[in-house]
Amino acid sequence: MMSMFERKIGRQIGILLVLAAVWGVIDFMIKGGILNPYYELNLILIGINIILAVSLNLINGFNGQFSIGHAGFMAVGAYGAAMITIKAHLPFVIALLVGALLAAICGILVGLPTLRLRGDYLAIATLGFGEIIRGLIVNIDYIGGAYGLSGIPKLANWTWIFWLTVLTVLVIWNFVNSTHGRATISIRENEIAAEAMGINTTKYKVMAFTIGSLFAGLAGGLHAHYFYTIQPNTFNFLKSFDILVMVVLGGQGSITGSIIAAIALTIISASLQKFAALRLVIYALLLIIIMLFRPQGLMGTKEFSLKMFRKKSKDKEGKQHGTAIGQ
Amino acid sequence: MALLSVNDLSISFGGLKAVSNFNMQLHKNDLAGLIGPNGAGKTTVFNMLTGVYLPTSGDIQLDGKSLVGLKPYQINHRGVARTFQNIRLFNDLTVIDNLKIAYHSHARYGLLGAICRLPGFYAGEKEIHEKSMELLKIFKLDHKYDELAKNLPYGEQRRLEIARAMATKPRILLLDEPAAGMNPQETHELMELIRWIRKEFDLTILLIEHDMSLVMGVCEIIYVLDYGQIIAIGTPDEIRNNRRVIEAYLGEEAS
Amino acid sequence: MEVFLQQLINGISLGSIYALIALGYTMVYGIVQLINFAHGDVYMVGAYLGFFATAILGWPFLPALLLSMVVCAILGMVIEKLAYTPLRNAPRIAALITAIGVSLFLEYGMMLLVTPQVRTFPQVLPEVQYKLLGNLVITNRQIIILVVTIALMLLLQYIVHKTKIGKAMRAVSHDKQAAQLMGINVNKTISATFAIGSALAAAAGVLVGIYYNAINPLMGIMPGLKAFVAAVLGGIGIIPGAMTGGFLLGIVEAMVSGYGKSLYRDPVAFVILIIILIVKPAGLFGKNVREKV
Ligand SMILES: Nc1ncnc2c1ncn2[C@@H]1O[C@H](COP(=O)(O)OP(=O)(O)OP(=O)(O)O)[C@@H](O)[C@H]1O
Ligand SMILES: [Mg+2]
């Protein structure tokens, strides 16, 4: 038993080394001025988008809820964290923590009453909550009102964002691949059966929603402290839809799918920066086409791994003898 | 004292009294049947016993403690597990994951252990995996542990649903038409299996079934429902010769 | 009191718009259980068509209204055929995501076509103000909005209750399979529902153009969402519910603005939504049903 534990530890150290190398090389390139600031900006955006997409995937993909108000929680995190550094002058870590926790608390507040709603009703409720949060921010002059908040110190950088992205993915990955994750997924598969099998469905729905919101808040805090100015409109439902597109494109229920989609879509939107309307038309068509032809997204609920390629050839053989059982 | 005692249980949907004054005493190790024509209210009784529906009146007691008002998952934690008439598996998950989910309430590690991958996590997962495989063996599904539940043939899906219910470690098992869609051979094997798990796990079983050979073959006591009311209780022989039961079934065929 | 009455008048005008849009939401939801997110954008397209007919073709109000309604009816049917029909048996979430896609497509496709610039409607109906009591004012435009809305609602009631297609719509929304067995052409009926709903939204778009004068490609988002709130408020799938919900929401919003809290107007609508969803998800006119297990 201990050997399995040790083997896992060994693999984890390997992954950590690869990540450290990626971080180190890019950090060196940024500090040495080799990396064009434009690329740096996009790397930062990719990190933030991965956090957003993976955390929304926990809610929509794994738990089978349907939230389209993720940007609202990002807003809470952004404003919460910014207030801590601007008004309370506390360290960045504390600001990020407070922002994330505030978002998580909002997640619980939103989740408890609305999560018993089904599918599309929940969607519209989360959208409503996102708009309420934005509407409240607009109405509070102390935090900048409709004009937004500026003068936030630029405390986030590549290092912060890279490692916090890694942390997010790790936490959600470990959560999903545990008995708690299975409980979460069972609700997506069949809520009535899940409850009959002893799963406290309310608890796990609220939990998924809270963890998802927590990380959306973290992404918000990072966003605020990288771009040093935030406006309520940054977090409107177009932002929520952006995140949704990443999750749907990558595959609802696939963490690696979300990561790949976040990277791809960040690059696509960067290259369409000058054509904002065109970008959204393309997004729109992408959404429709995915739903019509590949509703499970790129990855479905599978995870990307090198094993996939090895297994492919075996699958092909299997297919030829495949039967129609259960189709 | 009865393990499960149901007293004057009734429920109405709008104007329809689906079940009225249902009474039942199940003792430890009983193997009871619940039969009746279509729409008699059998599944509705299960739904009340497992907390899916809240009865309009009446009481359900397990070991002297009321189950009325508890959520389905709480009732499951008290030791009541069920299967569904229209199979409700976790279709897009593997066979073994279906069982592992049912083991959830018995998992030995917490949220922190999972997220930080503490040693307890690995030990806990190993235990869940082994226990699930053991159960799969009993239900002859171990060779298919890695297939998606939805890809199993119908009979195996029914078996998997029973196995999944067993993974929650119940004291009382409620089976809603476990043989529906099975061929005679499979039905026969299922009878053996039901007898065997009752002995092996010291279970109390209540099953709904339309297949009379199965009901008469395994059940020691049979409750007959018609239009939401009990019209007969007795041993298979008594039920076979009961006039009201015959009428209820003939009436159904005649219409 | 005067503020109250004035806001009541304004609220009824705004509510007419919401009600017209909400009808389409409710009818479509009633028949295919889809929140047609793109519905608010059909209303936007309707406004642009009205603008096109009046400002560019120089048509008067009524022909412009008709043109817009007819074209949007066709647009609604096309959207349904291309985007929603293939997904009729897919999970509802897939259809909902597609609807979001169609919505974004209409908004930003329109933006590519006509630029984001705000357009001003020509003065097809020069404003005339009528003084009621004291400072209480009602304009001819408000009267026209109300008259057109009521006329369309009566027409809709007639169609739904007295015509063959209306009966088919009610049958399909009650039970699709049974309707099919009875020989009703389900596809045609769903198409007709989209057409009627879209035509009503187009009418709302033209009326808004005339009332507020200014239109832009994103103008459909908020009214679309609010009309949905109105539909939920009245009980989704229920036609009189959508009308009542629309008027109620319009009046509440006008009151919030009238009493000096106009920035709270949008959040208030959503707070109403959340309260309704929590307290009575079936809406004011709906019955709660529980799922059979
Ligand atoms: N949620 C519900 N709402 C309204 N009526 C219901 C509901 N659940 C069950 N019923 C009604 O209660 C009655 C009993 O149904 P039930 O499913 O318990 O019958 P059953 O004995 O299990 O029949 P079958 O042998 O066909 O499974 C039926 O008339 C059914 O329509
Ligand atoms: Mg039944």
XYZ file of C-alpha atoms in Angstrom, chain A:
327
model
C 0.000 0.000 0.000
C 2.798 2.351 0.927
C 4.477 1.545 -2.362
C 1.460 2.765 -4.307
C 1.569 5.952 -2.280
C 5.259 6.310 -3.052
C 4.783 5.613 -6.734
C 2.151 8.321 -6.907
C 4.456 10.701 -5.074
C 7.169 9.926 -7.603
C 4.882 10.767 -10.508
C 3.759 13.947 -8.844
C 7.321 15.104 -8.342
C 7.924 14.445 -12.038
C 4.963 16.611 -13.042
C 6.092 19.306 -10.636
C 9.546 19.378 -12.224
C 8.066 19.810 -15.703
C 5.846 22.635 -14.469
C 8.748 24.319 -12.705
C 10.735 24.134 -15.929
C 7.903 25.729 -17.945
C 7.531 28.448 -15.363
C 11.292 29.026 -15.119
C 11.905 29.311 -18.849
C 9.061 31.748 -19.390
C 9.937 33.719 -16.282
C 13.499 34.021 -17.544
C 12.264 35.166 -20.943
C 9.980 37.779 -19.402
C 12.629 39.132 -17.032
C 15.275 39.090 -19.747
C 13.000 41.059 -22.062
C 13.071 38.277 -24.633
C 9.342 37.726 -24.487
C 7.298 40.410 -26.157
C 4.911 42.039 -23.592
C 2.039 41.151 -25.891
C 2.788 37.454 -25.470
C 3.208 37.913 -21.761
C -0.223 39.519 -21.584
C -1.723 36.555 -23.387
C -0.007 34.061 -21.127
C -1.503 35.894 -18.169
C -4.946 35.833 -19.787
C -4.582 32.135 -20.526
C -3.841 31.461 -16.861
C -6.822 33.455 -15.649
C -9.077 31.849 -18.235
C -7.937 28.368 -17.261
C -8.871 29.100 -13.658
C -12.263 30.375 -14.772
C -12.994 27.551 -17.188
C -11.871 24.725 -14.918
C -13.842 26.114 -11.995
C -16.994 26.558 -14.091
C -16.504 23.056 -15.422
C -16.779 21.730 -11.889
C -20.260 23.242 -11.694
C -21.525 22.690 -15.221
C -19.533 19.726 -16.410
C -18.996 17.540 -13.388
C -21.959 18.462 -11.255
C -24.328 18.887 -14.214
C -25.700 22.183 -12.979
C -25.961 24.981 -15.465
C -24.486 28.259 -14.338
C -24.186 31.199 -16.680
C -23.297 33.744 -14.026
C -19.658 32.865 -13.418
C -18.443 36.387 -14.176
C -20.498 37.640 -11.231
C -18.355 35.650 -8.814
C -15.250 36.819 -10.609
C -16.456 40.363 -9.992
C -16.886 39.728 -6.279
C -13.353 38.370 -6.093
C -11.943 41.249 -8.107
C -13.604 43.986 -6.094
C -13.082 42.207 -2.779
C -9.379 41.708 -3.365
C -8.902 45.215 -4.728
C -10.544 46.781 -1.684
C -8.173 44.890 0.592
C -5.066 46.198 -1.131
C -6.354 49.723 -1.825
C -8.239 50.532 1.346
C -6.784 48.162 3.912
C -3.245 48.032 2.522
C -2.907 44.388 3.402
C -0.600 41.988 1.549
C -1.561 40.533 -1.814
C -2.019 36.969 -0.513
C -4.578 38.162 1.987
C -6.330 40.185 -0.688
C -6.581 37.141 -2.940
C -7.815 35.006 -0.083
C -10.446 37.500 0.970
C -11.623 37.966 -2.611
C -11.896 34.235 -3.143
C -13.659 33.685 0.165
C -16.132 36.473 -0.519
C -16.906 34.896 -3.863
C -17.309 31.515 -2.177
C -19.704 33.005 0.355
C -21.714 34.512 -2.485
C -21.625 31.066 -4.071
C -23.225 29.563 -0.978
C -25.787 32.354 -0.798
C -26.712 31.862 -4.428
C -26.444 28.109 -4.304
C -28.548 27.276 -1.279
C -31.828 28.702 -2.539
C -31.437 28.131 -6.265
C -29.780 24.770 -6.649
C -33.015 22.864 -6.329
C -34.087 24.508 -9.555
C -33.596 22.361 -12.589
C -31.497 22.939 -15.687
C -32.670 25.962 -17.565
C -34.348 27.574 -14.563
C -31.086 27.406 -12.672
C -29.335 28.894 -15.674
C -31.594 31.883 -15.707
C -31.303 32.272 -11.926
C -27.507 32.321 -12.043
C -27.625 34.789 -14.892
C -29.961 36.894 -12.759
C -27.574 36.713 -9.814
C -24.656 37.726 -11.987
C -26.637 40.756 -13.081
C -27.708 41.563 -9.526
C -24.104 41.514 -8.359
C -23.120 43.785 -11.231
C -26.095 46.030 -10.548
C -25.089 46.358 -6.902
C -21.509 47.244 -7.793
C -22.753 49.947 -10.149
C -24.738 51.403 -7.285
C -21.986 51.520 -4.681
C -19.987 54.711 -5.087
C -17.470 53.655 -2.474
C -16.099 51.054 -4.875
C -16.219 53.252 -7.925
C -19.796 52.746 -9.071
C -20.385 52.578 -12.789
C -16.998 54.145 -13.551
C -15.102 51.313 -11.993
C -12.197 51.136 -9.660
C -8.730 52.183 -10.666
C -5.364 52.591 -9.011
C -5.196 48.978 -7.939
C -1.531 48.117 -7.363
C -0.110 45.805 -9.994
C 0.833 42.954 -7.730
C 0.001 39.974 -9.909
C 2.623 38.726 -12.300
C 3.529 35.630 -14.276
C 4.780 33.771 -11.218
C 1.643 34.352 -9.178
C -0.670 33.538 -12.006
C 1.189 30.471 -13.192
C 1.347 28.821 -9.791
C -2.169 29.737 -8.795
C -3.417 28.269 -12.057
C -1.525 25.089 -11.239
C -2.990 25.105 -7.739
C -6.527 25.529 -9.068
C -6.212 22.694 -11.528
C -4.623 20.484 -8.898
C -7.273 21.098 -6.269
C -10.147 20.562 -8.687
C -8.477 17.533 -10.240
C -7.943 15.936 -6.844
C -11.450 16.767 -5.786
C -13.000 15.302 -8.902
C -10.929 12.134 -8.700
C -12.039 11.188 -5.232
C -15.156 9.851 -3.589
C -16.362 13.446 -3.276
C -15.871 13.963 -6.972
C -17.762 10.781 -7.752
C -20.589 11.953 -5.529
C -20.571 15.244 -7.439
C -20.640 13.474 -10.797
C -23.387 11.067 -9.751
C -25.724 14.037 -9.428
C -25.085 14.905 -13.049
C -25.703 11.316 -14.082
C -28.927 10.736 -12.201
C -29.912 12.890 -9.291
C -32.705 10.657 -8.016
C -30.507 7.573 -8.056
C -27.664 9.493 -6.414
C -29.870 10.518 -3.536
C -31.227 6.984 -3.187
C -27.633 5.748 -2.939
C -26.990 7.921 0.070
C -25.498 10.975 -1.599
C -26.482 14.230 0.074
C -27.208 15.920 -3.216
C -27.845 19.381 -1.800
C -24.536 19.329 0.041
C -22.589 18.329 -3.045
C -24.348 20.785 -5.298
C -23.621 23.621 -2.912
C -20.084 22.350 -2.526
C -19.443 22.296 -6.270
C -20.965 25.723 -6.597
C -18.924 27.079 -3.690
C -15.601 25.664 -4.860
C -16.346 26.890 -8.391
C -17.159 30.367 -7.105
C -14.098 30.413 -4.859
C -11.786 29.943 -7.809
C -13.737 32.378 -9.954
C -13.106 34.869 -7.150
C -9.428 34.014 -7.184
C -9.323 34.660 -10.928
C -11.048 37.979 -10.288
C -8.459 38.992 -7.703
C -5.643 38.146 -10.095
C -7.356 40.006 -12.914
C -7.801 43.141 -10.788
C -4.185 43.161 -9.686
C -2.802 42.629 -13.129
C -4.890 45.123 -15.058
C -5.073 47.592 -12.132
C -8.450 48.872 -13.142
C -11.794 47.087 -13.095
C -15.255 48.073 -14.223
C -18.618 46.475 -13.551
C -19.008 45.887 -17.276
C -15.882 43.759 -17.412
C -17.929 41.156 -15.587
C -21.181 41.241 -17.518
C -22.775 38.141 -18.910
C -20.737 38.323 -22.102
C -17.816 37.428 -19.861
C -19.855 34.589 -18.411
C -20.637 33.378 -21.918
C -16.936 33.546 -22.804
C -16.159 31.175 -19.967
C -19.103 28.988 -20.885
C -17.848 28.653 -24.456
C -14.503 27.412 -23.151
C -16.139 24.777 -20.992
C -18.499 23.613 -23.709
C -15.824 23.556 -26.389
C -13.375 21.662 -24.211
C -15.947 19.173 -23.063
C -18.195 19.415 -20.036
C -16.575 17.098 -17.560
C -13.024 17.244 -18.875
C -10.469 19.346 -17.024
C -7.827 18.966 -19.684
C -10.476 19.852 -22.258
C -11.141 23.123 -20.447
C -7.435 23.870 -20.315
C -6.973 23.232 -24.029
C -10.069 25.280 -24.880
C -9.004 28.145 -22.620
C -5.620 28.283 -24.334
C -7.063 28.019 -27.833
C -9.836 30.552 -27.342
C -7.577 33.050 -25.603
C -5.252 32.930 -28.592
C -8.122 33.170 -31.069
C -9.663 36.148 -29.341
C -6.285 37.850 -29.046
C -5.796 37.549 -32.773
C -9.295 38.900 -33.389
C -8.826 41.718 -30.892
C -9.348 44.398 -33.497
C -12.555 42.833 -34.723
C -14.579 42.522 -31.548
C -17.863 41.886 -33.331
C -16.316 39.325 -35.654
C -14.815 37.498 -32.708
C -18.212 37.122 -31.123
C -19.813 36.040 -34.380
C -17.171 33.337 -34.602
C -17.798 32.361 -30.966
C -21.484 32.200 -31.678
C -21.040 29.970 -34.692
C -18.604 27.850 -32.732
C -21.180 27.313 -30.002
C -23.914 26.398 -32.463
C -21.713 24.118 -34.517
C -20.353 22.301 -31.476
C -23.856 21.730 -30.192
C -25.115 20.492 -33.549
C -22.212 18.254 -34.459
C -20.226 17.504 -31.331
C -22.320 18.356 -28.289
C -19.847 16.621 -26.010
C -17.113 19.115 -26.967
C -13.527 18.278 -27.893
C -12.865 15.831 -25.110
C -16.303 14.765 -23.928
C -15.852 13.709 -20.319
C -12.479 12.117 -21.048
C -9.158 13.500 -19.922
C -6.243 14.055 -22.226
C -3.369 11.700 -21.565
C -0.563 10.121 -23.476
C -2.180 6.752 -22.860
C -5.007 7.836 -25.139
C -2.791 7.435 -28.166
C -1.646 3.999 -27.157
C -5.203 2.910 -26.538
C -6.441 4.281 -29.856
C -5.005 1.433 -31.902
C -6.554 -1.107 -29.546
C -9.904 0.651 -29.801
C -9.874 0.411 -33.550
C -9.550 -3.360 -33.417
C -12.314 -3.504 -30.857
C -14.631 -1.409 -32.980
C -14.630 -3.902 -35.816
C -16.019 -6.595 -33.569
C -18.256 -4.121 -31.797
C -21.855 -5.087 -31.275
C -24.883 -2.878 -31.102
C -25.673 -3.841 -27.522
C -27.135 -1.012 -25.540
C -27.092 1.456 -28.409
